[in-house]
Coordinates of C-alpha atoms in Angstrom, one line a residue:
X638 CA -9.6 5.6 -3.9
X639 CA -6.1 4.9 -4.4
X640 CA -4.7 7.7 -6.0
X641 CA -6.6 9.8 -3.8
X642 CA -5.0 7.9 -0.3
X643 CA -1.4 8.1 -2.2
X644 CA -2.1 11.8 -2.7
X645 CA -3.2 13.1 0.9
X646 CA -0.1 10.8 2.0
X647 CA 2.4 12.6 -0.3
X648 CA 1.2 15.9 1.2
X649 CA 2.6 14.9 4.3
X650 CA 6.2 15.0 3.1
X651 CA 5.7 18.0 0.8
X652 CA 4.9 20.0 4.2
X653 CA 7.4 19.2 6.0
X654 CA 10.0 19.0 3.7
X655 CA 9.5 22.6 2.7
X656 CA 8.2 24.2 6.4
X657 CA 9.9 21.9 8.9
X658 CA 13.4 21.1 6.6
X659 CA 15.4 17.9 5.4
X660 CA 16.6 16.2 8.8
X661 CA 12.6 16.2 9.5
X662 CA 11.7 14.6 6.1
X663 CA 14.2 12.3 6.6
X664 CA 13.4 11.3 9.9
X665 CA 9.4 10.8 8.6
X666 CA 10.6 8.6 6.1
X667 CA 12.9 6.9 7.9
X668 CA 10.0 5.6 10.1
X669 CA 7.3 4.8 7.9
X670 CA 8.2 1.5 6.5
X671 CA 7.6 0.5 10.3
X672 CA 4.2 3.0 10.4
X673 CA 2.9 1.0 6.7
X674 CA 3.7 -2.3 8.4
X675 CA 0.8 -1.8 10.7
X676 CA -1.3 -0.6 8.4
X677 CA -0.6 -3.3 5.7
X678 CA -2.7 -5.2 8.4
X679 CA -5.8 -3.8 7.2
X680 CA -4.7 -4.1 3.5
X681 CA -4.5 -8.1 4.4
X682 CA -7.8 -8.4 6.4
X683 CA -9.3 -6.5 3.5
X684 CA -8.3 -8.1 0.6
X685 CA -8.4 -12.0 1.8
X686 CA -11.8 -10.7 3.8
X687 CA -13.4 -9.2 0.4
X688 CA -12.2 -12.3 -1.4
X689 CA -13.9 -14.1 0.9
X690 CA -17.0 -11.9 1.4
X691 CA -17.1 -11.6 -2.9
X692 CA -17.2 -15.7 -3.4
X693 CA -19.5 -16.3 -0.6
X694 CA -22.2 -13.7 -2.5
X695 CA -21.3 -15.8 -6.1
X696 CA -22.2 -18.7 -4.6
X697 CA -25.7 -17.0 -3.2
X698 CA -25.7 -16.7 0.4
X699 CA -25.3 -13.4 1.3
X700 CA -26.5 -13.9 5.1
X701 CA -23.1 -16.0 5.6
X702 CA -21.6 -13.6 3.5
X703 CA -22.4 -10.7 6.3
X704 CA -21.3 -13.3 9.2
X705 CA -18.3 -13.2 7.5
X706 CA -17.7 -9.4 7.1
X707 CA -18.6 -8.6 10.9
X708 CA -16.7 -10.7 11.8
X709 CA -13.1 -9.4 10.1
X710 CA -14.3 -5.7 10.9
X711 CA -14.6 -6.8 14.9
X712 CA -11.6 -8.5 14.5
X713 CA -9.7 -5.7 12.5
X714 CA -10.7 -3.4 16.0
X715 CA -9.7 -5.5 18.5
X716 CA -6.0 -6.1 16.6
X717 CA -5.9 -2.7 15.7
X718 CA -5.4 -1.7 19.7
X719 CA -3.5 -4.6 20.1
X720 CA -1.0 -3.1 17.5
X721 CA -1.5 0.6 18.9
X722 CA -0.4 -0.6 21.9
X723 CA 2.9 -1.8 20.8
X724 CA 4.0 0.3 18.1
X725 CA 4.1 3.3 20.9
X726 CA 5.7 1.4 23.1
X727 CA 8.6 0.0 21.1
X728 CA 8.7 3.3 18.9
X729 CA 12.3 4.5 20.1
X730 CA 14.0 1.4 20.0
X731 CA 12.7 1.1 16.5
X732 CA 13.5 4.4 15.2
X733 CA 17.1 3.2 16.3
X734 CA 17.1 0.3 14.8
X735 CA 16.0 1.5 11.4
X736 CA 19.1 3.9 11.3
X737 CA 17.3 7.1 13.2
X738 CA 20.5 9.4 14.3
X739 CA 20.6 11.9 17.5
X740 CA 19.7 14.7 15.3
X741 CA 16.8 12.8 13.6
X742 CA 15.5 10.6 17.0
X743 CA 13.1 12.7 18.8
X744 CA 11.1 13.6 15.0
X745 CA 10.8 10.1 14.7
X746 CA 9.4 9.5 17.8
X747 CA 6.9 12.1 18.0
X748 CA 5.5 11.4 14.4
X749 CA 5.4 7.6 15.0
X750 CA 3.8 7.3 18.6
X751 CA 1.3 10.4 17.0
X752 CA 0.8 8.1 14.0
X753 CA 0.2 5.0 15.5
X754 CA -1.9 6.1 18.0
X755 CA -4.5 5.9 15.0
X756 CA -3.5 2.6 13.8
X757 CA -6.9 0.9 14.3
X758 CA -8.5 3.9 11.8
X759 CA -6.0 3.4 9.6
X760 CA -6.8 -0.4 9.0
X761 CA -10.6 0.0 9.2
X762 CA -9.9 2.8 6.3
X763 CA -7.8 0.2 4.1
X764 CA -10.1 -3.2 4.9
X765 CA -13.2 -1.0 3.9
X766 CA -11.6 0.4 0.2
X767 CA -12.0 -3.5 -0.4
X768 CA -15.5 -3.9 1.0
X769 CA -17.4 -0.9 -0.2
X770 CA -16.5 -2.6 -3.7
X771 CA -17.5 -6.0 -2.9
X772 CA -21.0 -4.1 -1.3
X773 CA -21.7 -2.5 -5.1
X774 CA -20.8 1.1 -3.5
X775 CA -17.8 2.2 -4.7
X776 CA -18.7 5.8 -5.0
X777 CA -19.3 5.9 -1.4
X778 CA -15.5 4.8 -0.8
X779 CA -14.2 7.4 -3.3
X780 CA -16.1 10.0 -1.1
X781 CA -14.9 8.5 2.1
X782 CA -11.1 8.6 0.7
X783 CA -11.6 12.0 -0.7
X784 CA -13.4 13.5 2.3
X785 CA -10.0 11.9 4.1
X786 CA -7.7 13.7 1.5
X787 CA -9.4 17.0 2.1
X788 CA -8.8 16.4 5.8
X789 CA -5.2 15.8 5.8
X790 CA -4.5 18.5 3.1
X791 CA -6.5 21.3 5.0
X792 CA -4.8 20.1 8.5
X793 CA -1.4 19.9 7.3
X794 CA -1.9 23.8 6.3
X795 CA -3.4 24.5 9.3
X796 CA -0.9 22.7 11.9
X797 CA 2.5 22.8 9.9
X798 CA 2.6 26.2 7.7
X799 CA -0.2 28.2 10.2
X800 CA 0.3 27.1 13.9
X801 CA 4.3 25.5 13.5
X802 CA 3.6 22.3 14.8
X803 CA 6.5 20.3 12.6
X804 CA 6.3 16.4 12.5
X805 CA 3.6 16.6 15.1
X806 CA 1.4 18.5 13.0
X807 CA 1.7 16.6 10.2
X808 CA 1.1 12.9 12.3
X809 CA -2.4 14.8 13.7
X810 CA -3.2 15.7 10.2
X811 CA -2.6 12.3 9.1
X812 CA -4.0 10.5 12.2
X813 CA -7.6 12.6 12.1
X814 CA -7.7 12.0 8.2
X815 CA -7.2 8.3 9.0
X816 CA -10.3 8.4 11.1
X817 CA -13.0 10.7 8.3
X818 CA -11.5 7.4 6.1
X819 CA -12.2 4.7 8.9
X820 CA -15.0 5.7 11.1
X821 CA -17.6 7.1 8.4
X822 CA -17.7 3.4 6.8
X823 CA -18.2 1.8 9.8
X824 CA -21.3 4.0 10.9
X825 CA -22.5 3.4 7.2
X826 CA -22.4 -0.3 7.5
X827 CA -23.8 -0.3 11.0
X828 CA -26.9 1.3 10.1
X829 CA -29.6 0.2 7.8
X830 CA -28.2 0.6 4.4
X831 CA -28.8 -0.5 0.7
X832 CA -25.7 -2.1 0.0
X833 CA -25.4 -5.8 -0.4
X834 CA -23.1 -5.9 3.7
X835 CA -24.6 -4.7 7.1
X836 CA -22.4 -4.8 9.9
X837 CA -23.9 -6.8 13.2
X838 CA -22.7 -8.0 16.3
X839 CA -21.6 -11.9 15.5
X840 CA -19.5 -14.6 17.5
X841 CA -16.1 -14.2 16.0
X842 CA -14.8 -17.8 14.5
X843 CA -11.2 -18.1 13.9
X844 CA -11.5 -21.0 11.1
X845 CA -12.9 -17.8 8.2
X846 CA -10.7 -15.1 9.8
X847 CA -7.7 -17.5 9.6
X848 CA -8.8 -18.3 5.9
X849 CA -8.8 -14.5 4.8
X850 CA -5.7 -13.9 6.5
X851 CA -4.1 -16.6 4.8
X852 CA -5.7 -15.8 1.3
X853 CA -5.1 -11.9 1.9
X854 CA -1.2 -13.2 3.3
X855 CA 0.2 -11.7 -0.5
X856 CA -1.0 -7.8 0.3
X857 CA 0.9 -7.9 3.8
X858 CA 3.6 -9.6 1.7
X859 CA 3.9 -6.9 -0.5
X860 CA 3.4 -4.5 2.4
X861 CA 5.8 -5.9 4.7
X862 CA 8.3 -6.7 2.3
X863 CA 8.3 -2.8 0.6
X864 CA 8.8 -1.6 4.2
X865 CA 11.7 -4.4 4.8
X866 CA 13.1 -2.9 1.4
X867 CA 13.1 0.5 2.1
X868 CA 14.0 -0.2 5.5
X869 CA 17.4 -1.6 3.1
X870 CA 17.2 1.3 0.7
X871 CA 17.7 3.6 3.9
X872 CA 20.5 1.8 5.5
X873 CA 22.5 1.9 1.9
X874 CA 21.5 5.3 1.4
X875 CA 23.2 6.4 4.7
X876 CA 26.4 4.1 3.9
X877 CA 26.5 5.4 0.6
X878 CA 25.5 9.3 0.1
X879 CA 24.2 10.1 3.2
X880 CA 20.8 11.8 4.8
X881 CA 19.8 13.4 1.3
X882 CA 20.3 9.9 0.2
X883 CA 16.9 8.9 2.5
X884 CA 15.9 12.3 1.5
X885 CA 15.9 11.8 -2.1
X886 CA 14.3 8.6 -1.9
X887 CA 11.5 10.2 0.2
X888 CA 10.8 11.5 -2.6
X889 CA 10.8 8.6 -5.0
X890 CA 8.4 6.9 -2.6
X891 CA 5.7 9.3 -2.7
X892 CA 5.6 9.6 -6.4
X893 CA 6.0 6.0 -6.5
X894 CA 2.9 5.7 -3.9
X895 CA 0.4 7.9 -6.6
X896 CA 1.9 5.9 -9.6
X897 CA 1.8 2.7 -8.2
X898 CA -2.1 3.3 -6.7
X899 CA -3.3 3.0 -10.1
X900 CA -1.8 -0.3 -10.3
X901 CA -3.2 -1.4 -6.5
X902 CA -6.2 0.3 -7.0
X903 CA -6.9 -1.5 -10.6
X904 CA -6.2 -5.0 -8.5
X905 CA -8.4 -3.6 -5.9
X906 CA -11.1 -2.3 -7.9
X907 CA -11.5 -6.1 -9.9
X908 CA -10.9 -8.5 -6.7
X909 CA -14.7 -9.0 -6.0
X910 CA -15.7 -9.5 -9.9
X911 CA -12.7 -11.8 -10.2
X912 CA -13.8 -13.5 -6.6
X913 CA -17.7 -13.3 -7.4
X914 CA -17.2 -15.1 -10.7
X915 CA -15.7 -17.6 -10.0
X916 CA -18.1 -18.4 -7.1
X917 CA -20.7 -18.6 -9.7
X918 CA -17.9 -20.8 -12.0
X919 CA -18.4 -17.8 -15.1
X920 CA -15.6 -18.7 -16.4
X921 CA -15.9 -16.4 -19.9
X922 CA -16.0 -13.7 -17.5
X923 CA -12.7 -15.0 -15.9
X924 CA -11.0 -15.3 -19.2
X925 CA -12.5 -11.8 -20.5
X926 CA -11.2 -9.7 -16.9
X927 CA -7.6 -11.5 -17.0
X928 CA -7.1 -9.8 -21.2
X929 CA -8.7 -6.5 -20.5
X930 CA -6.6 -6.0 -17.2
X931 CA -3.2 -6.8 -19.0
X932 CA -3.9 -5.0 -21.7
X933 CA -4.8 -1.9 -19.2
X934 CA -1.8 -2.9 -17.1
X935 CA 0.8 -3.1 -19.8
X936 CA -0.9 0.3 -21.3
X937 CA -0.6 2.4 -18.6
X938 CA 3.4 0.7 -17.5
X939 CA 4.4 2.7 -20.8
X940 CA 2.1 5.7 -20.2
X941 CA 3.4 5.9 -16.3
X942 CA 7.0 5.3 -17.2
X943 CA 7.0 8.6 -20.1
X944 CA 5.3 10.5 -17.0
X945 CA 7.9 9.7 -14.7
X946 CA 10.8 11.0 -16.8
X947 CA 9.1 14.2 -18.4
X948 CA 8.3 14.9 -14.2
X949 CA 11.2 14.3 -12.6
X950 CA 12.6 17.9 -12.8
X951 CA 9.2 19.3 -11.8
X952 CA 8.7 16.8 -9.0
X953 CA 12.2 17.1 -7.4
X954 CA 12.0 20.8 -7.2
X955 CA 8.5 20.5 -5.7
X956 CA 9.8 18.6 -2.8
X957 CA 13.5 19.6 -2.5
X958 CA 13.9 22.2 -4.9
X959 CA 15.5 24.5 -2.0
X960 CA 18.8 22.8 -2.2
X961 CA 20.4 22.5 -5.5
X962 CA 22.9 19.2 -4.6
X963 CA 19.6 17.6 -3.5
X964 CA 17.6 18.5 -6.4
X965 CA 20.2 17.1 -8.8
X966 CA 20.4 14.0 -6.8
X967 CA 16.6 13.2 -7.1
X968 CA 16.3 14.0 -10.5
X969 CA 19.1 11.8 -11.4
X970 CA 17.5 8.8 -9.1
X971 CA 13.9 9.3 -11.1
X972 CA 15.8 9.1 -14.7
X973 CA 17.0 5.5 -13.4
X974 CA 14.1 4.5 -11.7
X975 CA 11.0 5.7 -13.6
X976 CA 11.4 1.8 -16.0
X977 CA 10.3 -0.1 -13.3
X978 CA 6.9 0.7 -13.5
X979 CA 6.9 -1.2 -17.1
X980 CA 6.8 -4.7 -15.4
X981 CA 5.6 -3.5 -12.0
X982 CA 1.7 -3.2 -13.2
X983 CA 1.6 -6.8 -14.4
X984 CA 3.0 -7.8 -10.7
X985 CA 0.5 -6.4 -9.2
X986 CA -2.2 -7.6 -11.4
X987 CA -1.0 -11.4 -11.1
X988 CA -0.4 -11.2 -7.3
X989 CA -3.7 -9.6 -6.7
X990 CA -5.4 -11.9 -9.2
X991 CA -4.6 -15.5 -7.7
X992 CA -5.9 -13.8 -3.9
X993 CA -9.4 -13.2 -6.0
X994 CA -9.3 -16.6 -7.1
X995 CA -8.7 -17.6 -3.3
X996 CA -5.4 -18.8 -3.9
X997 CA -2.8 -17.0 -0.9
X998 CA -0.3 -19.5 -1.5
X999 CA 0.4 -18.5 -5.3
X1000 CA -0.4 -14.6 -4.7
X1001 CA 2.0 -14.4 -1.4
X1002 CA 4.9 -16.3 -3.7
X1003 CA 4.7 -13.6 -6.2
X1004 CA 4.9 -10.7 -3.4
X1005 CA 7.4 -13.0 -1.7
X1006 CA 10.0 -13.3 -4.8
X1007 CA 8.9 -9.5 -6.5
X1008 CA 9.9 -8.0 -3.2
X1009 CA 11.3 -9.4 -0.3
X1010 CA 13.6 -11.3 -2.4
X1011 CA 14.6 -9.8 -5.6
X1012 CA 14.0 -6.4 -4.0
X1013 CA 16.6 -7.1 -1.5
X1014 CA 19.3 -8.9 -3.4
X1015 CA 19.2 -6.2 -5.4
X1016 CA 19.8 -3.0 -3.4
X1017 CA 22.0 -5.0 -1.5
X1018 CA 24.4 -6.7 -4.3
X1019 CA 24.2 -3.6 -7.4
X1020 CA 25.6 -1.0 -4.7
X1021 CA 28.5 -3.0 -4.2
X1022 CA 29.0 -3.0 -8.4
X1023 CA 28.1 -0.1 -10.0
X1024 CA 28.1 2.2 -6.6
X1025 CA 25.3 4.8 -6.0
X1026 CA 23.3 4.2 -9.2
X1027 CA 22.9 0.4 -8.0
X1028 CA 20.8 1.4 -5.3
X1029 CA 18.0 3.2 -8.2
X1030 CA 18.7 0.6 -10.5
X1031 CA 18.1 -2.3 -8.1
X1032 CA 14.3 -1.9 -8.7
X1033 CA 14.3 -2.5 -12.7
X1034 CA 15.9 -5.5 -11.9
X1035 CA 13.8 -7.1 -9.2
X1036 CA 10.5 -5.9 -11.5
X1037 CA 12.1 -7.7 -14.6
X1038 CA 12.5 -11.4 -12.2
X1039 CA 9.2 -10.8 -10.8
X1040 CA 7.7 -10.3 -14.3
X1041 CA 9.1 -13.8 -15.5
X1042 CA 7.8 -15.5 -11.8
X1043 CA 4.7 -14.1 -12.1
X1044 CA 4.0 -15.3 -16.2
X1045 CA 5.2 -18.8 -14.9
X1046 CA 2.4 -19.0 -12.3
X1047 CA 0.0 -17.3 -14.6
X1048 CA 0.1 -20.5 -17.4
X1049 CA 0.6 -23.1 -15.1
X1050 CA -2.7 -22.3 -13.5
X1051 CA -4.4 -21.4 -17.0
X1052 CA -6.2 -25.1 -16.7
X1053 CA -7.1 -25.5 -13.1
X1054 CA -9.0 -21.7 -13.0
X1055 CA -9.6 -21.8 -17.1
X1056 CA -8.7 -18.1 -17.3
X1057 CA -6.9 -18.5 -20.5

């Protein structure tokens, strides 16, 4: 389900980069940190919520168990607007903020309002890749993702390269996709279904919505923080090379998304196992999940990295092979960057693995130091050492602190959980 979201989402900048031009990628990726913000909502809800939801069906009552998930799925509506509302309002001001010049304002503002006008789709998409796991349907969530994909792919051709809508086209592309991916769950989980979750009508209690947020805190961590860091990445791309700077890192991003999506989608795909387990205190099952997953983690880190460099060429001339400085430029940034995804799997895997366990405090401390921290200090301190190739090296660095963080909180807990 993960691969398949990063995919559709890359196709989005692949369109417009080669139909609409540079200054429009640019602008599109100058404004999605802000657009993922709102989104990583749903990622928070869904996580924390299928913890929840997974631990509460270990332990055997799956009626309280369904209180719970109609609950976060009303709630997950009614914010959703809330946040609609806002992000169109305050989308100029933003687009300023985050760096947006006169020649790049008005795309950002027309993708963004577009965009965020489906912001309650969006989150019902990413809360219910989390709960058609914890309801024993995955299937069903790959074809909801993939039936979303096929959306966005076919409308991006249709509105971008057919009818010359630019950025708009590609936000309505996006935006109906969002809602194939949001609304077809929620129809399947309102009506009688045989999964192990039904949707009803319930009295909405802050105490468990509180609890998920808290325990789900870690994936809007991680997604607030990457869009706080790229948010930094674009500012010291502008100071230093400029708009094919943002460009080039446009680019990085979406490859990064596809890559990365095996390592989120992994997390994803175990969180209800993990949580279900240890309802039911199966504590061999704990111990055999946790060795498997590093093993598959540190595996694919290698196998990912090797990819990354063998693709750069092909990749950068996908996206910006029309202009040769640019071309260069990315290539060069994907040499330096492609290590980073030896220690980022293992991140992942330990963040993601204390919030199955129920434990937000330890799974938002390892988002907190991977990214908003060591991230940051990063891309703001190598720059002003080393120049241009800080800014692509800073994420090596922040991976390889996050790895030792992470293996810290991993043994001191080894006793308390009995993973290890």
């Amino acid at each position: 389900m993960m691969i398949f979201t990063s995919i559709y989402g890359v196709v989005d900048g692949l369109f417009v980069s080669n139909f609409v031009g540079n200054t429009a990628f640019a602008s599109i990726n100058l404004v999605m940190p802000f657009i993922m913000i709102l989104g990583g909502m749903g990622f928070m809800i869904g996580s924390g919520g299928t913890a929840l939801v997974a631990k509460t069906l270990g332990e055997g009552d799956r009626e309280r168990a369904n209180k719970y998930f109609s609950m976060l799925v009303q709630f997950t509506v009614i914010f959703g607007l809330l946040l609609t509302v806002v992000g169109i309002v305050f989308m100029r001001p933003i687009s300023y903020f985050l760096g947006a010049t006169e020649g790049m304002i008005e795309d950002c503002v027309i993708y963004g309002r577009i965009v965020i006008g489906f912001t309650t789709a969006f989150m019902l998409q990413n809360i219910f890749q989390s709960f058609f796991i914890a309801a024993e349907k995955p299937k069903l969530g790959l074809y909801a993702t993939i039936g979303a994909g096929v959306t966005n792919m076919v409308l991006d051709a249709l509105f971008i390269a057919v009818f010359k809508w630019g950025v708009a086209g590609a936000a309505l592309a996006t935006g109906v996709s969002q809602c194939v991916g949001g609304v077809f769950p929620l129809v399947y989980f309102i009506k009688e279904n045989s999964s192990l979750l039904r949707l009803k009508f319930t009295a909405v209690r802050f105490k468990p919505i509180f609890n998920a947020c808290i325990n789900g805190s870690s994936e809007l961590m991680n997604n607030v923080s990457s869009s706080i860091v790229s948010m930094l990445f674009n500012f010291q791309l502008m100071e230093y090379i400029g708009e094919n700077g943002v460009s080039a890192y446009g680019v990085l991003m979406y490859v990064q998304f596809i890559f990365i999506a095996i390592f989120i989608g992994y997390s994803i795909g175990i969180s209800p196992i993990v949580g279900y387990n240890y309802g039911a205190e199966a504590t061999g099952e704990l111990k055999n999940i946790l060795k498997k997953s590093v093993i598959f983690m540190s595996t694919s880190g290698v196998v990912l990295t090797v990819l990354a460099m063998i693709l750069s060429g092909p990749m950068a001339a996908i996206f910006v092979g029309y202009n040769k400085e640019l071309y260069e430029l990315t290539q060069r940034a994907f040499m330096i960057f492609a290590p980073s995804f030896l220690f980022a799997g293992f991140n992942i895997l330990v963040s993601g693995f204390f919030t199955s366990l129920n434990n937000g405090a330890i799974s938002a401390a390892v988002a907190f130091f991977r990214t908003l921290v060591f991230q940051s200090a990063s891309i703001i301190i190598l720059p002003t050492i080393i120049g241009e190739d800080g800014i692509w090296l800073s994420m090596i660095v922040a991976e390889i602190f996050a790895f030792v963080i992470s293996l810290l909180f991993l043994v001191a807990k080894r006793k308390k959980y009995r993973y290890y």
